[in-house]
Each structure stands twice: as structure tokens, then as C-alpha cells.
Coordinates of N, CA and C in Angstrom, one line a residue:
M1 N 5.2 -12.6 -18.2 CA 4.4 -13.0 -17.6 C 2.7 -13.4 -17.9
I2 N 1.2 -14.9 -17.7 CA 0.0 -13.6 -18.1 C -0.5 -14.2 -17.2
Y3 N -0.8 -13.6 -15.9 CA -1.3 -13.7 -14.9 C -3.8 -13.5 -15.1
Q4 N -4.0 -14.5 -14.2 CA -5.6 -14.8 -14.3 C -6.4 -13.8 -13.2
N5 N -5.2 -13.5 -12.6 CA -6.3 -12.1 -12.3 C -5.7 -11.1 -11.6
I6 N -5.3 -10.8 -12.2 CA -4.4 -9.1 -12.2 C -3.8 -9.0 -13.6
N7 N -4.0 -7.2 -13.5 CA -2.9 -7.1 -15.4 C -1.6 -5.8 -14.4
V8 N -0.6 -6.6 -15.4 CA 0.3 -5.9 -14.8 C 1.3 -5.0 -15.5
E9 N 1.4 -4.1 -15.8 CA 2.3 -2.7 -16.9 C 3.1 -2.2 -15.8
K10 N 4.0 -2.3 -17.2 CA 5.5 -1.0 -17.0 C 4.7 0.3 -17.4
R11 N 4.7 1.8 -16.8 CA 4.3 2.6 -17.5 C 6.0 3.5 -16.7
G12 N 7.2 3.4 -17.7 CA 8.4 3.8 -17.2 C 8.7 3.5 -16.0
K13 N 8.8 4.4 -14.7 CA 9.4 3.7 -13.4 C 8.3 3.4 -12.6
I14 N 6.9 3.4 -12.4 CA 5.9 3.1 -12.2 C 6.1 1.6 -12.9
G15 N 5.2 0.5 -11.3 CA 4.2 -0.4 -11.9 C 3.5 -0.4 -11.1
W16 N 2.6 -0.5 -12.3 CA 1.0 -1.2 -12.4 C 0.2 -1.8 -12.3
I17 N -0.5 -2.3 -11.1 CA -0.6 -3.5 -10.5 C -2.3 -2.9 -10.5
T18 N -3.1 -3.7 -11.8 CA -4.0 -3.9 -11.1 C -5.2 -5.0 -11.1
L19 N -6.3 -5.2 -10.0 CA -6.8 -6.5 -9.4 C -7.8 -6.3 -10.7
N20 N -8.2 -7.6 -10.6 CA -9.0 -7.8 -12.2 C -9.5 -9.3 -11.9
R21 N -10.7 -9.3 -11.4 CA -11.5 -10.6 -10.7 C -12.7 -9.9 -10.9
P22 N -13.2 -8.8 -12.0 CA -14.7 -8.2 -12.5 C -15.6 -9.1 -11.4
K23 N -15.9 -10.3 -12.3 CA -17.3 -10.9 -11.3 C -17.4 -11.4 -10.2
A24 N -16.5 -11.2 -9.1 CA -16.0 -11.2 -8.1 C -16.0 -10.1 -7.5
L25 N -16.6 -8.8 -8.4 CA -16.0 -7.6 -7.6 C -14.5 -7.6 -6.9
N26 N -13.2 -8.4 -7.6 CA -11.9 -8.2 -7.0 C -11.8 -9.2 -5.9
A27 N -12.9 -9.6 -5.0 CA -12.7 -11.1 -4.4 C -11.0 -11.3 -4.0
L28 N -10.9 -11.1 -3.2 CA -9.4 -11.5 -3.3 C -8.6 -13.5 -2.9
C29 N -9.3 -14.1 -3.5 CA -9.5 -15.4 -3.6 C -7.3 -15.6 -3.7
Q30 N -7.0 -17.1 -3.8 CA -5.8 -17.6 -2.8 C -5.0 -17.6 -4.2
A31 N -5.7 -17.8 -5.4 CA -5.3 -17.4 -7.1 C -4.4 -16.1 -6.7
L32 N -5.3 -15.1 -6.6 CA -5.5 -13.8 -6.7 C -3.8 -13.5 -5.6
I33 N -3.8 -13.8 -4.7 CA -3.0 -13.1 -3.8 C -1.4 -14.1 -4.8
E34 N -1.1 -15.0 -4.8 CA -0.5 -15.3 -5.0 C 0.2 -14.9 -6.4
D35 N -1.4 -14.2 -7.3 CA -0.1 -13.7 -9.0 C 0.2 -12.4 -8.3
L36 N -0.2 -11.7 -7.3 CA -0.6 -10.3 -6.6 C 1.3 -10.5 -6.5
N37 N 1.7 -11.8 -5.6 CA 2.9 -11.6 -4.8 C 4.0 -11.9 -5.7
H38 N 3.8 -13.1 -6.8 CA 4.8 -12.6 -7.7 C 5.0 -11.1 -8.5
A39 N 3.9 -10.7 -8.9 CA 4.1 -9.5 -9.7 C 4.8 -8.5 -9.1
L40 N 4.3 -8.2 -7.1 CA 5.2 -7.5 -7.0 C 6.8 -7.9 -6.1
N41 N 7.6 -9.2 -6.3 CA 8.4 -9.6 -6.4 C 9.1 -9.3 -7.9
M42 N 8.8 -9.6 -8.5 CA 9.2 -9.0 -10.0 C 9.4 -8.0 -10.0
L43 N 9.0 -6.9 -9.7 CA 8.6 -5.4 -9.7 C 10.1 -4.4 -9.0
E44 N 9.9 -5.9 -7.7 CA 10.5 -5.0 -6.9 C 12.3 -5.5 -7.3
D45 N 12.5 -6.3 -7.9 CA 13.6 -6.7 -8.1 C 14.4 -5.7 -9.6
D46 N 12.9 -5.6 -10.1 CA 13.4 -4.5 -11.7 C 14.0 -3.6 -11.2
V47 N 15.4 -2.8 -11.3 CA 15.7 -1.5 -11.3 C 15.1 -0.5 -11.7
S48 N 14.3 -1.0 -12.6 CA 14.1 0.3 -13.6 C 12.5 0.8 -12.7
I49 N 12.1 0.1 -12.1 CA 10.5 0.5 -10.9 C 11.0 1.4 -9.8
H50 N 10.3 2.1 -9.8 CA 10.7 2.7 -8.7 C 9.0 2.9 -8.0
V51 N 8.3 3.0 -8.4 CA 7.0 3.1 -7.6 C 6.0 2.3 -8.0
L52 N 5.4 1.9 -7.0 CA 4.5 1.0 -7.6 C 2.6 0.6 -6.9
V53 N 1.7 0.9 -7.9 CA 1.0 1.0 -7.8 C 0.2 0.2 -8.0
I54 N -1.5 -0.1 -7.1 CA -2.1 -1.3 -6.3 C -3.4 -0.1 -7.1
T55 N -4.4 -0.8 -7.7 CA -5.5 -0.2 -7.9 C -6.7 -1.1 -8.6
G56 N -8.2 -0.9 -8.4 CA -8.9 -2.0 -8.9 C -9.8 -1.4 -10.0
S57 N -11.1 -1.8 -9.8 CA -12.2 -1.0 -11.1 C -12.4 -0.6 -10.6
D58 N -13.2 0.7 -11.2 CA -14.4 1.3 -11.4 C -15.6 0.8 -9.7
K59 N -15.8 -0.5 -9.9 CA -16.7 -0.9 -8.8 C -15.9 -1.1 -7.0
A60 N -15.2 -1.5 -7.8 CA -14.4 -1.8 -6.3 C -12.8 -2.2 -6.9
F61 N -12.4 -1.4 -5.8 CA -11.2 -1.9 -5.7 C -10.7 -3.1 -4.8
A62 N -11.2 -4.2 -4.3 CA -11.7 -5.3 -3.9 C -12.1 -5.3 -2.5
A63 N -13.6 -6.1 -2.7 CA -14.8 -6.2 -2.2 C -14.8 -7.3 -0.9
G64 N -13.6 -7.9 -0.7 CA -13.5 -8.4 0.3 C -12.4 -9.7 0.2
A65 N -12.0 -10.6 1.5 CA -11.7 -11.7 1.1 C -12.6 -12.4 0.1
D66 N -12.4 -13.5 -0.8 CA -13.3 -14.6 -1.5 C -14.1 -15.3 0.0
I67 N -15.1 -15.6 0.4 CA -15.4 -15.8 1.7 C -15.9 -17.8 1.2
K68 N -16.4 -17.6 -0.5 CA -16.8 -18.6 -1.3 C -15.4 -19.9 -0.6
E69 N -14.1 -19.5 -1.4 CA -13.5 -19.9 -0.9 C -12.6 -20.6 0.2
M70 N -13.5 -19.9 1.6 CA -12.9 -20.0 2.9 C -13.9 -20.2 3.9
K71 N -15.5 -20.1 3.1 CA -16.5 -21.1 4.4 C -16.6 -22.2 5.0
D72 N -16.3 -22.9 4.2 CA -15.9 -24.7 4.7 C -14.6 -25.5 5.6
R73 N -14.0 -24.4 5.4 CA -12.0 -24.4 6.0 C -12.1 -24.3 7.6
S74 N -11.8 -25.3 7.7 CA -11.6 -26.1 9.7 C -10.3 -25.5 10.7
Y75 N -11.1 -24.6 12.2 CA -9.6 -24.1 12.7 C -8.3 -24.5 12.1
I76 N -8.0 -26.1 12.2 CA -6.9 -26.4 12.2 C -5.8 -26.6 11.1
D77 N -7.1 -26.4 9.6 CA -7.0 -26.2 8.8 C -6.0 -24.3 8.0
V78 N -6.6 -23.8 8.6 CA -7.1 -22.6 8.7 C -5.9 -21.7 9.8
Y79 N -5.4 -22.5 11.2 CA -4.3 -22.5 11.7 C -2.8 -23.3 10.8
M80 N -3.1 -24.7 10.7 CA -1.7 -25.3 10.3 C -1.6 -24.5 9.0
T81 N -1.6 -23.8 7.8 CA -1.8 -23.1 7.0 C -1.3 -21.8 7.2
D82 N -1.8 -20.9 8.3 CA -1.4 -20.4 8.8 C -1.8 -19.0 7.5
F83 N -3.2 -19.7 7.4 CA -4.5 -18.7 6.4 C -4.0 -17.0 6.9
I84 N -4.1 -16.6 5.8 CA -4.0 -15.2 5.6 C -2.8 -14.2 6.3
T85 N -2.4 -15.2 6.7 CA -0.9 -14.2 6.8 C 0.1 -14.8 6.1
K86 N 0.0 -16.0 5.5 CA 1.2 -16.8 4.8 C 0.6 -15.9 2.8
G87 N 1.9 -14.8 2.7 CA 1.7 -13.9 1.4 C 0.4 -13.2 1.5
W88 N 0.1 -13.0 2.1 CA -1.1 -11.6 2.3 C -0.2 -10.5 2.7
Q89 N 1.1 -10.3 3.3 CA 2.0 -9.2 4.3 C 2.7 -8.7 2.6
R90 N 2.5 -9.6 2.2 CA 3.6 -8.5 0.5 C 3.8 -7.6 1.0
I91 N 2.6 -6.4 0.6 CA 2.7 -5.3 0.7 C 3.4 -4.8 1.2
A92 N 2.5 -5.2 2.8 CA 3.4 -4.4 3.8 C 4.7 -4.5 3.5
Q93 N 5.5 -5.2 2.7 CA 6.8 -5.6 3.1 C 7.7 -5.3 1.7
C94 N 7.1 -4.3 0.9 CA 7.7 -4.3 0.1 C 8.1 -2.4 0.4
R95 N 9.9 -2.4 -0.6 CA 10.7 -0.9 0.1 C 10.6 -0.2 -0.7
K96 N 10.0 -0.5 -1.9 CA 9.6 0.9 -2.8 C 8.3 1.2 -2.0
P97 N 7.6 2.7 -2.5 CA 6.5 3.0 -2.3 C 6.0 2.2 -2.9
V98 N 3.8 2.1 -2.3 CA 3.4 1.7 -2.6 C 2.2 2.8 -3.2
I99 N 1.6 3.3 -4.0 CA 0.6 4.2 -3.7 C -0.6 2.8 -3.6
A100 N -2.4 2.6 -3.4 CA -3.1 2.2 -3.6 C -4.2 3.6 -4.6
A101 N -4.8 3.0 -5.2 CA -5.7 4.3 -5.9 C -6.9 3.1 -5.8
V102 N -8.0 3.6 -5.3 CA -8.6 3.2 -4.7 C -10.0 3.1 -5.1
A103 N -11.6 2.4 -5.8 CA -12.6 3.4 -6.1 C -13.1 2.4 -5.2
G104 N -14.5 2.7 -5.6 CA -15.1 1.8 -5.1 C -15.0 0.8 -4.2
Y105 N -15.8 0.0 -4.0 CA -15.4 -1.5 -2.6 C -13.9 -1.4 -1.9
A106 N -13.6 -0.9 -1.4 CA -12.6 -1.2 -0.3 C -12.6 -2.1 1.0
L107 N -13.3 -3.2 0.9 CA -13.9 -3.9 2.5 C -13.6 -5.1 2.4
G108 N -12.9 -5.7 3.8 CA -13.2 -6.5 4.5 C -11.4 -6.7 4.5
G109 N -10.7 -7.5 3.6 CA -9.0 -8.0 3.2 C -9.1 -6.9 2.1
G110 N -10.0 -6.1 1.4 CA -9.5 -5.4 0.4 C -8.8 -3.3 1.3
C111 N -10.0 -3.9 2.6 CA -9.8 -2.6 2.9 C -8.0 -2.6 4.0
E112 N -8.2 -4.1 3.9 CA -6.5 -4.6 4.5 C -5.2 -4.8 3.9
I113 N -5.6 -4.6 2.6 CA -4.8 -5.1 1.1 C -4.9 -3.0 1.3
A114 N -5.6 -2.5 0.8 CA -4.9 -0.6 0.9 C -4.3 -0.4 1.8
M115 N -4.7 -0.3 3.7 CA -4.0 0.0 4.3 C -2.7 -0.2 4.6
M116 N -2.3 -2.0 3.7 CA -0.6 -2.7 3.8 C 0.7 -1.0 2.7
C117 N -0.6 -0.8 1.9 CA 0.3 1.0 1.0 C 0.9 1.5 1.7
D118 N 1.8 2.4 0.8 CA 2.1 4.1 1.8 C 1.3 4.9 1.6
I119 N 0.2 5.1 0.7 CA -0.7 6.2 0.4 C -1.7 5.8 -0.1
I120 N -2.7 6.2 0.3 CA -4.5 5.6 -0.3 C -5.0 7.2 -1.0
L121 N -5.0 6.3 -2.6 CA -6.0 7.9 -3.0 C -6.7 7.0 -3.0
A122 N -7.6 8.1 -2.6 CA -9.2 7.4 -3.1 C -10.4 8.4 -3.8
A123 N -11.0 7.7 -4.5 CA -12.1 8.5 -6.4 C -12.7 8.7 -4.2
D124 N -13.9 10.0 -5.1 CA -14.5 10.0 -5.0 C -16.4 9.0 -4.1
T125 N -15.9 7.7 -4.8 CA -16.5 6.8 -4.9 C -16.2 5.0 -3.6
A126 N -15.2 5.9 -3.3 CA -14.9 4.9 -2.2 C -15.7 4.4 -1.2
K127 N -16.1 3.5 -0.8 CA -16.3 3.1 0.6 C -15.0 2.1 1.3
F128 N -14.9 2.6 2.7 CA -13.5 1.0 3.9 C -14.8 1.2 4.3
G129 N -14.3 -0.3 4.8 CA -15.3 -0.6 6.1 C -14.3 -2.1 6.3
Q130 N -14.8 -3.0 7.8 CA -13.9 -4.0 7.8 C -16.0 -4.7 8.7
P131 N -16.4 -5.5 7.7 CA -18.0 -5.7 7.8 C -17.4 -7.4 8.7
E132 N -16.6 -8.1 8.6 CA -16.2 -9.3 8.9 C -17.6 -9.7 10.7
I133 N -17.6 -8.7 11.5 CA -18.3 -9.3 12.5 C -19.2 -10.0 11.6
A134 N -19.9 -9.4 10.4 CA -21.5 -9.6 10.2 C -21.4 -11.2 9.5
L135 N -20.3 -11.7 9.4 CA -20.0 -13.7 8.6 C -18.8 -14.0 10.2
G136 N -19.3 -13.4 11.7 CA -19.5 -14.4 12.0 C -18.0 -14.2 12.4
T137 N -17.2 -13.4 12.3 CA -15.6 -13.5 12.7 C -15.2 -11.7 13.2
I138 N -13.7 -11.9 12.5 CA -12.8 -10.8 12.8 C -11.8 -10.5 11.8
P139 N -11.5 -9.1 11.2 CA -10.5 -9.1 10.0 C -9.5 -9.9 10.4
G140 N -9.0 -10.4 9.3 CA -7.8 -11.2 9.2 C -6.5 -10.3 9.5
S141 N -5.9 -9.9 8.9 CA -5.2 -9.3 8.0 C -4.8 -7.7 8.3
G142 N -4.9 -7.5 9.4 CA -4.8 -6.7 10.0 C -6.0 -5.3 9.8
G143 N -7.1 -5.5 10.0 CA -8.0 -4.5 9.9 C -8.1 -4.1 11.3
T144 N -7.4 -4.8 12.9 CA -8.3 -4.4 14.5 C -6.9 -3.4 14.2
Q145 N -5.6 -4.0 13.7 CA -4.5 -2.9 14.2 C -4.2 -1.6 13.4
R146 N -4.4 -2.5 12.0 CA -3.6 -0.5 10.9 C -4.9 0.3 10.8
L147 N -6.5 0.0 10.9 CA -7.4 0.5 11.0 C -7.4 1.4 12.8
T148 N -6.5 0.7 13.0 CA -7.3 1.8 14.5 C -6.0 2.8 14.9
R149 N -4.7 2.5 14.2 CA -3.4 3.3 13.8 C -4.1 4.1 13.1
A150 N -4.6 4.3 12.0 CA -4.8 4.8 10.7 C -5.9 6.0 11.9
V151 N -6.9 5.3 12.2 CA -8.7 6.8 12.3 C -8.3 6.7 13.9
G152 N -7.9 5.9 15.3 CA -8.1 5.8 16.1 C -8.6 4.6 16.6
K153 N -8.7 4.6 17.3 CA -10.0 3.4 18.3 C -11.0 3.5 18.6
S154 N -11.3 5.2 18.4 CA -13.5 4.9 19.4 C -13.6 4.7 17.7
K155 N -12.8 4.8 16.2 CA -13.9 4.7 14.8 C -13.5 3.6 14.3
A156 N -12.2 3.1 14.6 CA -12.3 1.7 14.1 C -13.5 0.4 15.1
M157 N -13.4 0.7 16.3 CA -14.8 0.2 17.1 C -15.9 -0.1 16.7
E158 N -16.2 1.6 16.3 CA -17.6 1.8 15.8 C -17.3 1.3 14.8
L159 N -16.7 1.3 13.7 CA -16.5 0.4 12.6 C -16.4 -1.3 12.4
C160 N -14.7 -1.8 13.3 CA -15.6 -3.4 13.1 C -16.9 -4.0 14.3
L161 N -17.4 -3.3 14.8 CA -17.9 -3.6 15.8 C -19.4 -3.8 14.6
S162 N -19.5 -2.9 14.1 CA -21.0 -2.2 13.3 C -20.9 -3.0 12.2
G163 N -20.3 -2.7 11.5 CA -19.1 -3.7 10.3 C -20.3 -2.3 8.7
R164 N -20.3 -1.5 9.4 CA -20.5 -0.2 9.2 C -19.6 0.0 8.0
S165 N -19.4 0.6 6.6 CA -18.5 1.4 6.1 C -18.4 2.9 5.9
M166 N -17.6 3.2 5.4 CA -17.1 5.0 5.5 C -17.5 5.2 4.3
D167 N -17.3 6.5 3.9 CA -16.6 7.2 2.8 C -16.0 7.7 2.4
A168 N -15.4 7.7 1.1 CA -13.9 8.9 0.9 C -14.0 9.5 1.7
V169 N -14.9 11.0 1.7 CA -14.9 12.2 2.8 C -14.8 12.2 4.4
E170 N -15.6 10.6 4.9 CA -15.2 10.9 6.1 C -14.5 10.2 6.2
A171 N -13.4 8.7 5.2 CA -12.1 8.2 6.2 C -11.1 9.7 5.5
E172 N -11.0 10.1 4.5 CA -9.8 11.8 4.1 C -10.2 12.3 5.9
K173 N -11.5 12.7 6.4 CA -11.6 13.4 7.6 C -11.1 12.4 9.0
Y174 N -10.8 11.4 8.6 CA -10.0 10.0 9.6 C -8.1 9.8 9.6
G175 N -8.7 10.6 8.3 CA -6.8 9.7 8.1 C -6.3 9.0 7.6
L176 N -7.4 8.2 6.9 CA -7.3 6.7 6.5 C -7.0 6.8 5.2
V177 N -7.4 7.5 4.3 CA -6.4 8.2 3.6 C -5.6 9.6 3.5
S178 N -5.1 9.8 1.3 CA -4.5 10.6 1.4 C -4.7 12.1 1.1
R179 N -5.3 11.6 -0.4 CA -7.1 13.0 -0.2 C -7.6 12.1 -1.0
V180 N -9.2 13.2 -1.6 CA -10.0 12.4 -1.9 C -10.3 12.8 -3.5
I181 N -10.3 12.4 -5.0 CA -10.0 12.7 -5.8 C -11.1 12.1 -6.5
P182 N -12.2 13.4 -7.4 CA -13.3 12.5 -8.4 C -12.5 11.5 -9.2
A183 N -13.9 10.8 -9.3 CA -13.4 9.7 -9.7 C -12.8 9.2 -11.4
A184 N -13.1 9.6 -11.6 CA -13.3 9.9 -13.5 C -11.2 10.9 -13.9
D185 N -11.1 11.0 -12.9 CA -9.3 11.2 -12.8 C -8.3 10.7 -11.4
L186 N -8.5 9.8 -11.3 CA -8.2 9.4 -10.0 C -6.6 8.8 -10.0
L187 N -7.1 8.0 -11.5 CA -5.6 7.4 -12.2 C -4.9 7.6 -12.7
S188 N -5.4 8.7 -13.2 CA -4.9 9.9 -13.7 C -3.8 11.4 -12.9
E189 N -4.1 11.4 -11.5 CA -3.6 11.7 -10.4 C -3.2 10.9 -9.8
T190 N -3.4 10.1 -9.6 CA -2.1 9.1 -9.4 C -0.9 8.1 -10.3
M191 N -1.6 8.9 -11.2 CA 0.3 9.0 -12.2 C 0.9 10.0 -11.8
K192 N 0.1 11.2 -11.5 CA 0.6 12.3 -11.4 C 1.7 12.3 -9.9
L193 N 1.0 11.6 -8.9 CA 2.1 11.8 -7.8 C 3.0 10.2 -7.6
A194 N 2.6 9.7 -8.5 CA 3.8 8.5 -8.7 C 4.8 8.5 -9.6
E195 N 5.0 9.5 -10.4 CA 6.1 10.1 -11.7 C 6.6 10.8 -10.5
K196 N 5.6 11.8 -9.3 CA 6.6 12.2 -8.9 C 7.5 12.5 -7.8
I197 N 7.3 11.0 -7.1 CA 8.1 9.8 -6.1 C 8.5 9.7 -6.9
A198 N 8.9 9.1 -8.5 CA 9.8 8.6 -8.8 C 11.0 9.5 -9.2
S199 N 10.8 10.7 -9.8 CA 11.8 11.5 -10.0 C 12.5 11.6 -8.8
M200 N 12.6 11.6 -7.6 CA 13.0 11.9 -6.2 C 14.3 10.1 -6.3
P201 N 15.8 10.9 -5.9 CA 16.5 9.2 -6.5 C 15.7 7.8 -4.3
L202 N 15.5 6.8 -5.9 CA 15.2 6.2 -5.0 C 16.2 5.6 -3.9
P203 N 16.9 5.3 -3.8 CA 17.6 5.0 -2.0 C 16.8 5.5 -1.4
V204 N 16.7 7.7 -1.0 CA 16.2 8.2 -0.6 C 14.6 7.5 0.0
A205 N 13.9 7.4 -1.2 CA 12.7 7.4 -0.7 C 12.4 6.3 -0.2
M206 N 13.6 5.3 -0.4 CA 13.1 4.0 0.1 C 13.9 4.4 2.4
M207 N 14.5 5.0 2.8 CA 15.0 6.1 3.4 C 14.1 6.4 4.2
V208 N 13.1 7.0 3.6 CA 11.6 7.9 4.0 C 11.2 6.3 4.4
K209 N 10.7 5.7 3.5 CA 9.6 4.9 4.2 C 10.2 4.3 5.2
E210 N 11.3 3.7 5.5 CA 11.7 3.1 6.3 C 12.1 4.0 7.7
S211 N 11.5 4.7 7.8 CA 11.8 5.9 8.7 C 10.4 6.4 9.1
I212 N 9.7 6.6 8.5 CA 8.3 6.5 8.7 C 7.4 5.8 9.3
N213 N 7.5 4.2 8.7 CA 6.9 2.9 9.6 C 7.4 2.7 10.2
R214 N 9.0 2.7 11.1 CA 9.3 2.8 11.9 C 8.8 3.6 12.9
S215 N 8.0 4.7 12.9 CA 7.1 5.6 13.8 C 6.5 4.6 14.4
Y216 N 6.2 3.9 13.2 CA 4.9 3.0 14.0 C 5.4 1.0 14.9
E217 N 6.5 0.8 15.2 CA 6.4 0.2 15.5 C 7.6 0.2 16.7
T218 N 8.2 1.6 17.3 CA 8.7 1.6 18.1 C 8.2 3.3 18.9
T219 N 9.6 3.7 20.1 CA 9.5 4.3 21.0 C 8.9 5.8 19.7
L220 N 9.6 6.8 20.7 CA 9.3 8.1 19.9 C 11.0 8.1 19.7
S221 N 11.7 7.8 20.7 CA 12.9 8.0 21.4 C 14.2 7.2 20.4
E222 N 13.7 6.6 20.5 CA 14.7 4.9 19.3 C 13.9 5.5 17.9
G223 N 13.3 6.0 17.4 CA 12.7 6.4 16.1 C 13.0 8.1 15.9
L224 N 13.6 8.4 16.7 CA 14.7 9.6 15.9 C 15.8 9.2 15.8
L225 N 16.2 8.4 16.5 CA 17.3 7.5 16.6 C 17.9 6.8 15.5
F226 N 16.9 6.5 14.7 CA 16.4 5.5 14.0 C 16.9 6.5 12.3
E227 N 15.6 8.1 13.3 CA 15.6 8.5 11.7 C 17.3 9.7 11.0
R228 N 17.5 9.9 13.0 CA 18.9 10.6 12.4 C 20.1 9.9 11.8
R229 N 20.3 8.2 11.7 CA 21.1 7.5 11.7 C 20.8 7.5 9.7
V230 N 19.9 7.8 9.9 CA 20.0 7.7 8.3 C 20.0 8.8 7.4
F231 N 19.3 9.7 8.3 CA 19.9 11.1 7.7 C 20.9 11.4 7.2
H232 N 22.2 10.6 8.3 CA 23.9 10.9 8.3 C 23.9 10.2 7.5
A233 N 22.9 9.3 7.3 CA 23.3 8.4 6.1 C 23.5 8.7 4.4
T234 N 22.5 10.1 4.7 CA 22.6 10.0 3.2 C 23.2 11.0 2.3
F235 N 24.5 11.1 3.7 CA 26.2 12.3 3.5 C 26.4 11.9 2.4
S236 N 26.3 10.4 2.9 CA 27.3 9.0 1.4 C 26.8 9.4 0.0
L237 N 26.0 9.8 0.0 CA 25.3 9.5 -1.5 C 25.8 10.9 -2.4
Q238 N 25.5 9.9 -3.6 CA 25.9 11.3 -4.5 C 24.6 12.0 -4.7
D239 N 24.0 11.7 -4.9 CA 22.7 12.7 -5.2 C 22.4 14.0 -3.5
Q240 N 22.7 13.6 -2.5 CA 23.2 14.5 -1.6 C 23.2 16.3 -2.1
K241 N 24.4 15.6 -2.2 CA 25.3 16.7 -2.7 C 25.4 17.2 -4.2
E242 N 24.4 16.5 -5.2 CA 23.8 17.5 -5.8 C 22.7 18.0 -5.7
G243 N 21.9 17.4 -4.9 CA 20.7 17.9 -4.5 C 20.7 19.1 -3.6
M244 N 21.7 19.2 -3.0 CA 22.1 20.6 -2.1 C 22.4 21.3 -2.3
S245 N 23.8 21.0 -3.7 CA 24.5 22.0 -4.4 C 23.6 22.8 -5.8
A246 N 22.0 22.3 -6.5 CA 21.8 22.5 -6.8 C 21.0 23.3 -6.5
F247 N 20.2 23.5 -5.2 CA 19.8 24.1 -4.5 C 20.7 25.3 -3.8
A248 N 21.3 25.7 -3.7 CA 23.0 27.1 -3.8 C 22.8 27.0 -4.9
E249 N 22.9 26.5 -5.9 CA 23.0 27.2 -6.9 C 21.6 27.5 -8.1
K250 N 21.0 27.2 -7.6 CA 19.1 28.1 -7.8 C 18.8 27.3 -9.5
R251 N 19.5 25.6 -9.5 CA 19.2 25.2 -10.6 C 18.5 24.2 -10.3
A252 N 17.7 22.6 -11.4 CA 17.4 22.1 -11.1 C 18.1 20.8 -10.5
P253 N 17.9 20.4 -10.0 CA 18.4 18.4 -9.5 C 18.7 17.6 -10.9
Q254 N 20.0 16.9 -11.1 CA 20.5 16.3 -11.5 C 20.5 14.8 -10.9
F255 N 19.3 13.6 -9.8 CA 20.4 13.0 -9.6 C 20.5 11.4 -10.2
K256 N 21.4 11.0 -9.9 CA 21.7 10.0 -11.0 C 20.7 8.7 -10.1
Q257 N 20.0 8.3 -9.1 CA 19.8 7.5 -9.1 C 17.8 7.5 -9.0
Q258 N 17.4 7.9 -10.4 CA 16.4 8.3 -10.9 C 16.0 6.7 -11.0

């Protein structure tokens, strides 16, 4: 498949997606979202791929939704077409682990896309924010919801009400990103992490992801019950037997579901 707005590579067990609208700082137009969804579907279905990476350019992960594309749309139009919902949530629905490698601007829809990923690694040049209020609107793809869960009410209120952006250091301090990496090392460090995760049994990685995500959707007691049931389920896996046997025998495990 040849895409117009993204580049897709298979690097061993890693599916690597690079947003590629350089003249628009990777602004998220509908065509880009369609390309992204097609690639995600393909990589999710590919049994040889265990981890997905989404990144942009040095200047911008994604500078936001494409304002030129949406500025003249009407309420009934965006409502009836379920704009920014239909197709935009595909990353959050991926079962395989997804890493966002963010350099430069991740604003508006770009910040929302990054927050749909499971892990955000940020270059020291990264800028995060939800500046929609300066355009007379609000975030529409999770900016008021995922951001609040990540950084807390007060910080989310400040960012969304003022429209200011925060740098990578502040984003790490408030829990939005996993860690900050020198820009020159971002992609290599992302690959190292992706390869480490990909070396683990894929079914177990998917169970870990499901369990952590469940903590956002339910009560503590229900989340603990879900976790325990999934934990019990791992005892049906050959890789659980191999992993624990290898530990007891003081050797490296040879997982089958790699």
C-alpha cells in the first residue's frame, strides 16, 4: 500500500508509522486519518508485528487538526458525520502496544493522538497543548478527558482554558510522558523500548495493556477482579510455564509467542 500522508515500515516485529505532511506540520486532515487507520488495521492483523510506533518529524509530531479543512463546516454537518469521532479513535482501540515518539509540536489533535497511545516518549524539543479555545472551540478527540486523567484537573484546566503549551520537562513532571530523551536519540531509544516489549510474549503484553486500561474505566474493586482473572488466565499459557521455569533454572526464557 502506498500512502500519501504517512510512511509505514516493518522493522522486525515493530510496525513503524511516520506522519508525513511536512508542509502542514503533519496537521491531521481526513485523508491522513484514513491512511493511519488503514495502516493500523494492517499492522494489527499482521501476526509478525508485536508493537506499533507512531512518530512525526523533528519539527512536529502533529501540530493539530487541519483547521482549513474544518473551518467552514456546520453544526449539523459535523454532528451527522460524527466528525473527529469516526475514525479518530482507532489508535485507542489497538490491542497491541502503541508507542508515540514525539518531537516538536504535539498540539490539539496531535496531543490527543499522542495520548491515545500507550506510552509517550518525548524529545527534549516536544511541546504539548490543547489550544482549541483560541480558535473558539474545545478539544474534540479526548483533550479534556485523557489530559485530565494524565495530569490532573488543575493542570488540565490551566492548559485548556489558557491555550498555552507545556514543554517536555513539564509534561514528564505531571505524568503525561514516560520520559524525556535528547532529540537526536529519540528514535533510537524508541526502537530499543519497542524491541524490548516485542521480546515479551505478545498475548501477555496484550493482557497487560487491557488490565491497565481497565483501571481508567472501572472501580478499584472491579479492576482488581479483572486483573486477577487475567492473571489466572496466564497460567494456561506455555510461555508462563517457560518463563517461570527459566527463572527457577537461572536461564534466559525461550518464549514461543514472540
